[in-house]
Short mmCIF file of C-alpha atoms in Angstrom, two decimals:
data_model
loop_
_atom_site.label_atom_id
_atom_site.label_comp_id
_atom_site.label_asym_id
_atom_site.label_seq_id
_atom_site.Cartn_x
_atom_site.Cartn_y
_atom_site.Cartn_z
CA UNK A 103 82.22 45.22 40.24
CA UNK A 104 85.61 43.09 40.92
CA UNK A 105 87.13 44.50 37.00
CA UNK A 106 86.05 47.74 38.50
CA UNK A 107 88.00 47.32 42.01
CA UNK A 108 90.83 45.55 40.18
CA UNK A 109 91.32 48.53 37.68
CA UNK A 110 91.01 51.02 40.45
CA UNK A 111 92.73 49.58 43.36
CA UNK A 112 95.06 52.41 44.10
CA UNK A 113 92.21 54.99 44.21
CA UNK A 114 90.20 51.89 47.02
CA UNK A 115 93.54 51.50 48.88
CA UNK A 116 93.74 55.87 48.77
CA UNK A 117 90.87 56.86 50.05
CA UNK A 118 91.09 53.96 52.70
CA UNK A 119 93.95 55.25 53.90
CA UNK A 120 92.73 58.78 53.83
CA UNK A 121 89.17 58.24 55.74
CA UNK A 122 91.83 56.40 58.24
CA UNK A 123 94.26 59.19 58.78
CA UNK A 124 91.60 61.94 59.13
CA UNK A 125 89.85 60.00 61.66
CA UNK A 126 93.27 59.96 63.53
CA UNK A 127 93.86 63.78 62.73
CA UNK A 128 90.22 64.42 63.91
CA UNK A 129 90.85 62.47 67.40
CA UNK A 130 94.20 64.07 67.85
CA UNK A 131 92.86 67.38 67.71
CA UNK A 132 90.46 68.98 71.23
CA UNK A 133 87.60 70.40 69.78
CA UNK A 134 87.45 73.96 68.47
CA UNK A 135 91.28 74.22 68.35
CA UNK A 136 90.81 73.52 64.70
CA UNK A 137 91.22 76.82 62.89
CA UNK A 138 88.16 78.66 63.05
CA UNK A 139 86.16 75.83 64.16
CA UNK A 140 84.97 76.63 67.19
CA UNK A 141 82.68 79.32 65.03
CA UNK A 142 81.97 77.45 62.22
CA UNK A 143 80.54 74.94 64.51
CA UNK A 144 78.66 77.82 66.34
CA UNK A 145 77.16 78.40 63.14
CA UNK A 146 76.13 74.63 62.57
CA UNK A 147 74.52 74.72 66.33
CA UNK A 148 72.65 78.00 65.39
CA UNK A 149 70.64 76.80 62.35
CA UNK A 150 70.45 73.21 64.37
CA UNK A 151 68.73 75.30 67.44
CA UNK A 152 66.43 77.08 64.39
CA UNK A 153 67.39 79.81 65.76
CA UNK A 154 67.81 80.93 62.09
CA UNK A 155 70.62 83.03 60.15
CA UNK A 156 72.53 85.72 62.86
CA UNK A 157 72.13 89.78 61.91
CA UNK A 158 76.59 90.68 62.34
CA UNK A 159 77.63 93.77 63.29
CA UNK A 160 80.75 94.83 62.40
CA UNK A 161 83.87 93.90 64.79
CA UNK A 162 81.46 93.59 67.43
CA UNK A 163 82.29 89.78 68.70
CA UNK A 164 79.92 86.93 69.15
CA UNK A 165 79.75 83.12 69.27
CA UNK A 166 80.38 83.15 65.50
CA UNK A 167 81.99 86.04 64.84
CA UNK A 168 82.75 86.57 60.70
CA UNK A 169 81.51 82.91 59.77
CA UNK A 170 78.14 84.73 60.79
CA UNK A 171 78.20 86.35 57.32
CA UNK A 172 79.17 83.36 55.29
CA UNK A 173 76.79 81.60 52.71
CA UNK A 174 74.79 78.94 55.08
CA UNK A 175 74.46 75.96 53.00
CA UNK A 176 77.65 73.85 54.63
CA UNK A 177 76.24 75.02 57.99
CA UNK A 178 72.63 73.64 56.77
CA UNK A 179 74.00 70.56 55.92
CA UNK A 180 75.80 69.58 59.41
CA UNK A 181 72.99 71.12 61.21
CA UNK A 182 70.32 68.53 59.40
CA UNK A 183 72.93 65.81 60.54
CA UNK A 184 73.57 66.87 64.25
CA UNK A 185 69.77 68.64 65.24
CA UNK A 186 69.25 65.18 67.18
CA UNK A 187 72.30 65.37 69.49
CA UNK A 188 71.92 66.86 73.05
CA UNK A 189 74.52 69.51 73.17
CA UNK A 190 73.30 71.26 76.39
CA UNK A 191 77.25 71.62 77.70
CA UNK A 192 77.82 73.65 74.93
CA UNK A 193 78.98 76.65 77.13
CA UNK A 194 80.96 74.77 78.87
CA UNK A 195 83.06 73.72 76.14
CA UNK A 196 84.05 77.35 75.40
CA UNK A 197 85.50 78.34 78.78
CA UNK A 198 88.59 80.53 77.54
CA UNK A 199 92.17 78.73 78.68
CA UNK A 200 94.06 81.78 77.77
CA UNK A 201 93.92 84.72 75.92
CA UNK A 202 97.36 84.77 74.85
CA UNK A 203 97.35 82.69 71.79
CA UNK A 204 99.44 82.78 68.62
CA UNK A 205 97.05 82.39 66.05
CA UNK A 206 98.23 82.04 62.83
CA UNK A 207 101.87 82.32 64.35
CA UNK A 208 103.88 79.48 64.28
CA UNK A 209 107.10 80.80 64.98
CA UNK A 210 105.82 82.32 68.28
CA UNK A 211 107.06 80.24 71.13
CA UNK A 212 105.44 82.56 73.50
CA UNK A 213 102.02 82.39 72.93
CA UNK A 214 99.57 79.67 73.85
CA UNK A 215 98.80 76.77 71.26
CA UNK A 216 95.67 75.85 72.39
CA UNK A 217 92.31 78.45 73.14
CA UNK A 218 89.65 76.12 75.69
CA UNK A 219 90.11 73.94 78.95
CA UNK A 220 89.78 70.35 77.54
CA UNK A 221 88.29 67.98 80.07
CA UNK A 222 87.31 64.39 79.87
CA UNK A 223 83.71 64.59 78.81
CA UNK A 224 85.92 64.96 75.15
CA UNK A 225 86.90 61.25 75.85
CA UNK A 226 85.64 58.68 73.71
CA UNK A 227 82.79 57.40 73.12
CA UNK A 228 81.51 60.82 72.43
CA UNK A 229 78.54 62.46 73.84
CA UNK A 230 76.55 65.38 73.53
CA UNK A 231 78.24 68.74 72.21
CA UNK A 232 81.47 66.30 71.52
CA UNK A 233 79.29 63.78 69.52
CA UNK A 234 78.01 67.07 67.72
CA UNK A 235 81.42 68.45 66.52
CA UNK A 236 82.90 65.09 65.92
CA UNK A 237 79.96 63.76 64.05
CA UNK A 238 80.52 67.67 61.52
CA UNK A 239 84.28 66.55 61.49
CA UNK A 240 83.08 62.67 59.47
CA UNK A 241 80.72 64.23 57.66
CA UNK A 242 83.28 66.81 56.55
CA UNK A 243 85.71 64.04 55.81
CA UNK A 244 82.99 62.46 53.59
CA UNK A 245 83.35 65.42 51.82
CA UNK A 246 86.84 65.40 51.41
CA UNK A 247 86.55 61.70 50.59
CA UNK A 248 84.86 63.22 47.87
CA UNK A 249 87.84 65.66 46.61
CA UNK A 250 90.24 62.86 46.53
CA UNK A 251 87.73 60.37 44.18
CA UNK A 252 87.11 63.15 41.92
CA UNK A 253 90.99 64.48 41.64
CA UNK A 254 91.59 60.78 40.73
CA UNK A 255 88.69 60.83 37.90
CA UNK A 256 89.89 64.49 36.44
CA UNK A 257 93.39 62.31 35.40
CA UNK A 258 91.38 59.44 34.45
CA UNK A 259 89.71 62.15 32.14
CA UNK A 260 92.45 64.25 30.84
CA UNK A 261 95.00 61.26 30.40
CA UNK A 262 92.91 58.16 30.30
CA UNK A 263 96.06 55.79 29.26
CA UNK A 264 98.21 56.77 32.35
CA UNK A 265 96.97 55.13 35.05
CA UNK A 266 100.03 56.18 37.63
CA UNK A 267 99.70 59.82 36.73
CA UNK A 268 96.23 58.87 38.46
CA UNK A 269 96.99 57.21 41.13
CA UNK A 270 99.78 59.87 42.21
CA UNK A 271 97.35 62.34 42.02
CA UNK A 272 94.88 60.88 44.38
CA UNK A 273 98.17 60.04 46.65
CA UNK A 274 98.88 64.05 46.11
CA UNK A 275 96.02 65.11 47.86
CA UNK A 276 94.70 61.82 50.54
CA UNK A 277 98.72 62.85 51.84
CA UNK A 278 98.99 66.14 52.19
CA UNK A 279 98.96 66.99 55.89
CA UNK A 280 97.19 70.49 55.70
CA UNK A 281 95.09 69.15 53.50
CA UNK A 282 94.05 66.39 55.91
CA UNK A 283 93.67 68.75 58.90
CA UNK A 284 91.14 70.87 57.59
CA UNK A 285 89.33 67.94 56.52
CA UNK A 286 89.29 66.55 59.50
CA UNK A 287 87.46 69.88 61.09
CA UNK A 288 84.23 71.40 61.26
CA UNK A 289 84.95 74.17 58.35
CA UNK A 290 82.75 75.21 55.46
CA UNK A 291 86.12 74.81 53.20
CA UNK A 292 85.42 70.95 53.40
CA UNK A 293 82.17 72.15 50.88
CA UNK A 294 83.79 74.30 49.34
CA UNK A 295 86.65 72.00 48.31
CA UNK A 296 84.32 69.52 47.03
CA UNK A 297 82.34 71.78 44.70
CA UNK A 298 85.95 73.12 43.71
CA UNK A 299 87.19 69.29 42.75
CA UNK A 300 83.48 68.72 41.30
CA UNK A 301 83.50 72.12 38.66
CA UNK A 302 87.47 71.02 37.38
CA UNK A 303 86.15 67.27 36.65
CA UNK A 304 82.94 68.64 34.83
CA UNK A 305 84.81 71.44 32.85
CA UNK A 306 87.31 68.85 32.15
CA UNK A 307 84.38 66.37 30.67
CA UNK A 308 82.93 69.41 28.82
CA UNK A 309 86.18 70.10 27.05
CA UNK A 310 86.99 66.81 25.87
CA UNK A 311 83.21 65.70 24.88
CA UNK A 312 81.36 68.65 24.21
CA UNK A 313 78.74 70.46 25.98
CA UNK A 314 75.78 68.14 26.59
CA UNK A 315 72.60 68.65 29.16
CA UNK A 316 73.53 66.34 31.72
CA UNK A 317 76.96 68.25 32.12
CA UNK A 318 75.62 71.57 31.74
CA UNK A 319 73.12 70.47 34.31
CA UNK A 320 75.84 69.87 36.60
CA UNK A 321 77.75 72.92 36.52
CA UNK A 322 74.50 74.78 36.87
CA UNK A 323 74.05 73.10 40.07
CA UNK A 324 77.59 73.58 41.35
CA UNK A 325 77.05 77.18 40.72
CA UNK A 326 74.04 77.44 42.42
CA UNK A 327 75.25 75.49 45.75
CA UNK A 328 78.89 77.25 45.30
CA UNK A 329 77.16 80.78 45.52
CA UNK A 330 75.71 79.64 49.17
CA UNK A 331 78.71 78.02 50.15
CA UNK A 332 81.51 80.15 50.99
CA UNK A 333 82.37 83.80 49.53
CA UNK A 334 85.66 83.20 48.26
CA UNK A 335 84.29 80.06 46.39
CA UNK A 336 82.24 82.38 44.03
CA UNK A 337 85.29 82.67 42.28
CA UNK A 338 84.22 79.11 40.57
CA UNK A 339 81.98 80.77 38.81
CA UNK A 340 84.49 82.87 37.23
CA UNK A 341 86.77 79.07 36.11
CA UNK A 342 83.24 78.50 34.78
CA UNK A 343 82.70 81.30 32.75
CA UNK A 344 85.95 81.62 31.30
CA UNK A 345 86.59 77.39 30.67
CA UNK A 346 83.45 77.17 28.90
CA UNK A 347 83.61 80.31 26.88
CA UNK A 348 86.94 79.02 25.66
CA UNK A 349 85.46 75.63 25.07
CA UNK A 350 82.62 76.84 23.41
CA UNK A 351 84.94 79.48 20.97
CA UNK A 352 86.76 75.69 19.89
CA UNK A 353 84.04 74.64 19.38
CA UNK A 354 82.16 76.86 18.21
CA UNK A 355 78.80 76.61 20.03
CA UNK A 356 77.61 79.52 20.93
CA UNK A 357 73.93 78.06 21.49
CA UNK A 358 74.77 75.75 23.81
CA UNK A 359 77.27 78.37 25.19
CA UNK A 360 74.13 80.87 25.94
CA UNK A 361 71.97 78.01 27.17
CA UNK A 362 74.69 77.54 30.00
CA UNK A 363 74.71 80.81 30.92
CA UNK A 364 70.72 80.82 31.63
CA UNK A 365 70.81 77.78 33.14
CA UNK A 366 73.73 78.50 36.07
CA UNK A 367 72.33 82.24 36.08
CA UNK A 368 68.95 80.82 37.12
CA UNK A 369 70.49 77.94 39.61
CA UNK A 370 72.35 80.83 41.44
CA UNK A 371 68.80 82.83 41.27
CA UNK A 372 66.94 80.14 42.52
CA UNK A 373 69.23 78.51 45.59
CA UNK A 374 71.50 81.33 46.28
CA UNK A 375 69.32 84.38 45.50
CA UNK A 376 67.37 84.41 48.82
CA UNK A 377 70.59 84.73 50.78
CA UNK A 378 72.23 87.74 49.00
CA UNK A 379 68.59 89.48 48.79
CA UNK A 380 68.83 89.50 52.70
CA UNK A 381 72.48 90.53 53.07
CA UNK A 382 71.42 93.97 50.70
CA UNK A 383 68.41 94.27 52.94
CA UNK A 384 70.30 93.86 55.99
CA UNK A 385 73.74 94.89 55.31
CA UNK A 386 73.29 97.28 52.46
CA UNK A 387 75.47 94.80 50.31
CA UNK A 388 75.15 92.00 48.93
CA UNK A 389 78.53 91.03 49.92
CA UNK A 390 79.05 91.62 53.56
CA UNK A 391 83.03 91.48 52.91
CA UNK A 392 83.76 94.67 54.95
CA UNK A 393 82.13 93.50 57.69
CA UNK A 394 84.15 89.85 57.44
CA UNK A 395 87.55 91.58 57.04
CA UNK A 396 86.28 93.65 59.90
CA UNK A 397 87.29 90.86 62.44
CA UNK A 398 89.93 89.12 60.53
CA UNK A 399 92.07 92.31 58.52
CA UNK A 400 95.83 93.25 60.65
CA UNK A 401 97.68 94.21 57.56
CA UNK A 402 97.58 95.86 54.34
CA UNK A 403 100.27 94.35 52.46
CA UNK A 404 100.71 95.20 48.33
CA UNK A 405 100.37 92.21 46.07
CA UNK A 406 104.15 92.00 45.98
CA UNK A 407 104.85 91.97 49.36
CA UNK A 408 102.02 89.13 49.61
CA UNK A 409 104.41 87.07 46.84
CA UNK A 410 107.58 88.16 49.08
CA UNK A 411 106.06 85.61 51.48
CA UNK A 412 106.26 82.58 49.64
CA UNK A 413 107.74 80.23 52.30
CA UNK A 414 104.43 80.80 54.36
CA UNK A 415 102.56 80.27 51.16
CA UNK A 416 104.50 77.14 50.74
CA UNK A 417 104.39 75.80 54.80
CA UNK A 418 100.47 76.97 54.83
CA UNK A 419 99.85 74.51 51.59
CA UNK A 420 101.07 71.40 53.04
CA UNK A 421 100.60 71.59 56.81
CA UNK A 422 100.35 73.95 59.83
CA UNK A 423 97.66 73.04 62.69
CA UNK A 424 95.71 73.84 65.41
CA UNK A 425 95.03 77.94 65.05
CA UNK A 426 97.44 78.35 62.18
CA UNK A 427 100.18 78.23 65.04
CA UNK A 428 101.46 74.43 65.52
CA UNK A 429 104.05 72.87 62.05
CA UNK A 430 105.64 69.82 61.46
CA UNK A 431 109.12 69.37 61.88
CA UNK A 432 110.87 72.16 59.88
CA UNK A 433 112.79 69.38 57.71
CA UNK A 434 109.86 68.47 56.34
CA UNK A 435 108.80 71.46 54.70
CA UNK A 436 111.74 71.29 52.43
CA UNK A 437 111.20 68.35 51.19
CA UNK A 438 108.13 69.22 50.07
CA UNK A 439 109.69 72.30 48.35
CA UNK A 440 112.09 70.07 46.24
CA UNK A 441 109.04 68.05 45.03
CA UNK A 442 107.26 71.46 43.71
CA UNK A 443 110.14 72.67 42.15
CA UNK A 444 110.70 69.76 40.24
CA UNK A 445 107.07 69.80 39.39
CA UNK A 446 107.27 72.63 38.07
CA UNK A 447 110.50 71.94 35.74
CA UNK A 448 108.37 68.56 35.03
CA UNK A 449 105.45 69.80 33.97
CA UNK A 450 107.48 72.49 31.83
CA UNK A 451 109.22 69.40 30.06
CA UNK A 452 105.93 67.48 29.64
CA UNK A 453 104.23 70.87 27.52
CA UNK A 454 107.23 70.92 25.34
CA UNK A 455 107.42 67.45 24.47
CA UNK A 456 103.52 67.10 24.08
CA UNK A 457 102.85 70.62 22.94
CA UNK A 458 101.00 69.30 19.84
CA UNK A 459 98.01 67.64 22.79
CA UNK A 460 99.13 70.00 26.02
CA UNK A 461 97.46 72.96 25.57
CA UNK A 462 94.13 69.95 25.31
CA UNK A 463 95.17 68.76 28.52
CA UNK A 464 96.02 71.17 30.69
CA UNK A 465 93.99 74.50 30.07
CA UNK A 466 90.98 73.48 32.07
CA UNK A 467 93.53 71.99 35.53
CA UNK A 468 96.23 76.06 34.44
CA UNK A 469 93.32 77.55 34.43
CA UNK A 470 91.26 76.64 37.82
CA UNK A 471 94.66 76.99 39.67
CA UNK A 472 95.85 79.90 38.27
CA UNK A 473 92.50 81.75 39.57
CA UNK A 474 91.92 80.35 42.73
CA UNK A 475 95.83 80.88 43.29
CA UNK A 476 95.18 84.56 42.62
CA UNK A 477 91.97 85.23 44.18
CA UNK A 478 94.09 83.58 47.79
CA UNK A 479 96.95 85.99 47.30
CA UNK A 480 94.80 89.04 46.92
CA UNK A 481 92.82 88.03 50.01
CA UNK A 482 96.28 87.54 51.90
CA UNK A 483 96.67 91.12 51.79
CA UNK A 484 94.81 92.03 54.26
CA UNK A 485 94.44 88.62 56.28
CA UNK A 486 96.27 87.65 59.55
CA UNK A 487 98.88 85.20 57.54
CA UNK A 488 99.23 83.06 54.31
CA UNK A 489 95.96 81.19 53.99
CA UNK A 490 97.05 78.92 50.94
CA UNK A 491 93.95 76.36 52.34
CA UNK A 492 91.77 78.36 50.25
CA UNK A 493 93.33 77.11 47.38
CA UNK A 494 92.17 73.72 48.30
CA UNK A 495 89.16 74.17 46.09
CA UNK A 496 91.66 73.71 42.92
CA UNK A 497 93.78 71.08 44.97
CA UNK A 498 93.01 68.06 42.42
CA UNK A 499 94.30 70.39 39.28
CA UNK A 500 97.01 71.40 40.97
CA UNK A 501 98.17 67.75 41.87
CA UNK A 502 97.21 66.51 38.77
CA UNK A 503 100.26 69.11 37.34
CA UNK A 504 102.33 68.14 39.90
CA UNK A 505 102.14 64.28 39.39
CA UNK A 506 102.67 64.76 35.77
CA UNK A 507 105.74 67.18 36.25
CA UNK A 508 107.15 64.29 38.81
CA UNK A 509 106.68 61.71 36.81
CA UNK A 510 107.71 63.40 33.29
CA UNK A 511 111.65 63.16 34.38
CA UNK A 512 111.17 59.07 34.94
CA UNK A 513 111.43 56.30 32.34
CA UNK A 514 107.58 54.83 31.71
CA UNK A 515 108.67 51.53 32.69
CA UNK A 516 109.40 52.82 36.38
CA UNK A 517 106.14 55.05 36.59
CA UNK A 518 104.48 52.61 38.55
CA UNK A 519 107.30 51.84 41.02
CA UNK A 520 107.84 55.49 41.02
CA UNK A 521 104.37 56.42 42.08
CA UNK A 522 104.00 53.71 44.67
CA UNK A 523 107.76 55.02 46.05
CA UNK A 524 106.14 58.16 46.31
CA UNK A 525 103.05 58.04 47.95
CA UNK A 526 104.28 56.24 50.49
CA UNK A 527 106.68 58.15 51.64
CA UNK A 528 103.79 60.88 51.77
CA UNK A 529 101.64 58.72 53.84
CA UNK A 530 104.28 57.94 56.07
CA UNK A 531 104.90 61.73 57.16
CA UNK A 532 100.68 62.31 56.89
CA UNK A 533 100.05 59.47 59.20
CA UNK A 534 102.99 60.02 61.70
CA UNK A 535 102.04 64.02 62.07
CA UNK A 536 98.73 63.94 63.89
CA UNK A 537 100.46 61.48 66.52
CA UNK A 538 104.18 63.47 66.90
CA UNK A 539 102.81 67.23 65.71
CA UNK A 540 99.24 68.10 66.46
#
């Protein structure tokens, strides 16, 4: 166990400093001013009540409004954790502050930040429908916890004799603000993000070993609990598909190919199946998307108009807070910026110099970015602003590319130095935002 500790101590000191910072991001933030929180948790206190799965209708409001049509298993999961808490004062933790809110606009100076009256019954130590929502929030961060262990074992996997590339990544994604926010809030994307960082690291394992039944096992179950987790998140299943038809093509393995396919077909049957059986019997569909977008669409933007907006792309990836309508200092974002674009030279460099191993390497990590890059644009088109959090189910592939692209332009010798250089000055501005920005 101490060789294991020693060899690992970056990813211990990581997620240390991670659990650490989203407790302070959790306590910085009122409850229900995270984004959407307020009816994710409504969701969460539903189920808890067993009052059972809500019938939506369309743009007609309610306590939960469009999470009411979401896949219930992260809402399950909090509610098994929380059933025992007294939250009686629910109610009285909703009473509306103002109705003039920005949400999703930071740039608005006029509108309100925050939604709710906050009073001290939030105060620490936590009670009753507080205790509740903060008690989702560490369970959440569990989860999260999660994301950044597993982002740290996909490098491990895919380029076992670079330790720093490793430790960078994990240091990618414990530090990134936005990241840490929505961690640090009740939100079904905390599941989501953690079946997202769980199907890269298996798909990664199945391309460099082979298919075998304990990994095949595994994705079978992530596709089952991704199908009742959140709706975007079904596009996993499509990474799936396509990673392990390619793998099993190199391979050539059809058999165990087809055996995959029956065994994640009959894991979404058999968890998920219930759930869309009673959206088609009570919404007609099996996906109630039209009645989601019913509460959330104010544009119709083309897909190129969507990529126009980059910077909001860009400032939605690494931080904005409380309803989509509070950022960091606007320095900051920049800074950022620089370290993508040289990423993305980096990572350029690295394929041409390694292009005999690259394509190895990196088509599992291109692959689950590239789609869960696309499937966020193309729901941007319609939604209130850039919502590049929902490409925090792919957020350990895409900072495994990014800490090999930084890294690739540095002499080996200084790799380590490098990497430690760098994450700290990541924690630095992820520990000092919940305490100057949020």
């Amino acid at each position: 166990m101490t060789a294991w500790f020693h060899k690992h101590s970056s990813l211990v000191v990581t997620v240390f400093l991670f659990y650490v910072c989203g407790l302070l991001y959790g306590s910085a933030t009122p409850i229900f001013e995270g984004l959407d929180e307020v009816w994710h948790y409504a969701m969460v206190k539903r189920i808890a009540d067993g009052e059972g799965l809500p019938i939506v209708k369309s743009g007609v409001d309610s306590a939960w409004r469009q999470q009411g049509v979401q896949p219930p298993l992260y809402y399950a999961t909090l509610a098994a954790a929380t059933a025992w808490v007294d939250t009686s004062d629910y109610i009285s933790h909703r009473i509306l502050a103002s109705k003039q809110l920005s949400i999703g606009l930071p740039a608005d100076d006029q509108g309100e930040k925050f939604w709710y009256y906050h009073t001290r019954a939030e105060d620490f130590p936590y009670n009753r429908t507080t205790l509740a929502v903060h008690l989702g929030r560490w369970i959440s961060l569990l989860m999260a916890t999660g994301v950044v262990t597993m982002a740290y074992a996909l490098s491990r996997e895919l380029l076992p004799d670079r330790p720093q590339v490793a430790a960078l990544t994990a240091a990618i994604v414990a530090f990134n603000p936005g990241f840490l926010f929505i961690s640090a809030q009740v939100n079904n994307d905390n599941l989501a993000n953690l079946l997202g960082a769980g199907t890269v690291l298996l798909l990664a394992k199945l391309w460099n070993r082979g298919f075998s039944p304990r990994l095949s096992i595994g994705l079978a179950l992530v596709c089952g609990m991704s199908a009742l987790t959140k709706l975007n998140v079904l596009l996993i299943l499509l990474v799936i598909a396509l990673s392990t038809s390619l793998c099993a093509t190199k391979l050539r393995a059809l058999k165990q190919f087809l055996w995959l396919g029956i065994l994640c077909i009959g894991s979404v049957a058999l968890l998920s199946g219930w759930w869309y059986f009673r959206n088609f019997v009570t919404y007609d569909s099996v996906l109630p998307i039209d009645i989601h977008r019913s509460f959330v669409t104010t544009r119709s933007l083309t897909f190129w108009e969507v990529l126009l907006q980059f910077w909001g792309h860009h400032t939605s990836y690494w931080g904005v807070f409380g309803l989509s309508n509070i950022i960091m200092v606007p320095e900051i974002y920049p800074f950022y910026a620089a370290g993508s674009g040289m990423s993305l030279i980096g990572i350029a460099m690295w394929s041409w110099r390694n292009r005999h191993i690259a394509h190895h390497i990196l088509t599992v990590p291109i692959l689950h970015s590239t789609i869960l890059l696309i499937g966020t644009l193309y729901w941007t088109r319609t939604a209130p602003g850039p919502a590049a959090r929902l490409t925090y189910p792919a957020i350990g592939a895409i900072s495994l590319l990014a800490a090999i692209g930084l890294l690739t332009a540095i002499p080996i010798r200084l790799h380590r130095r490098a990497a430690v250089v760098l994450s700290t000055v990541m924690a630095l501005i992820a520990f000092s935002t919940p305490v100057f920005v949020i």
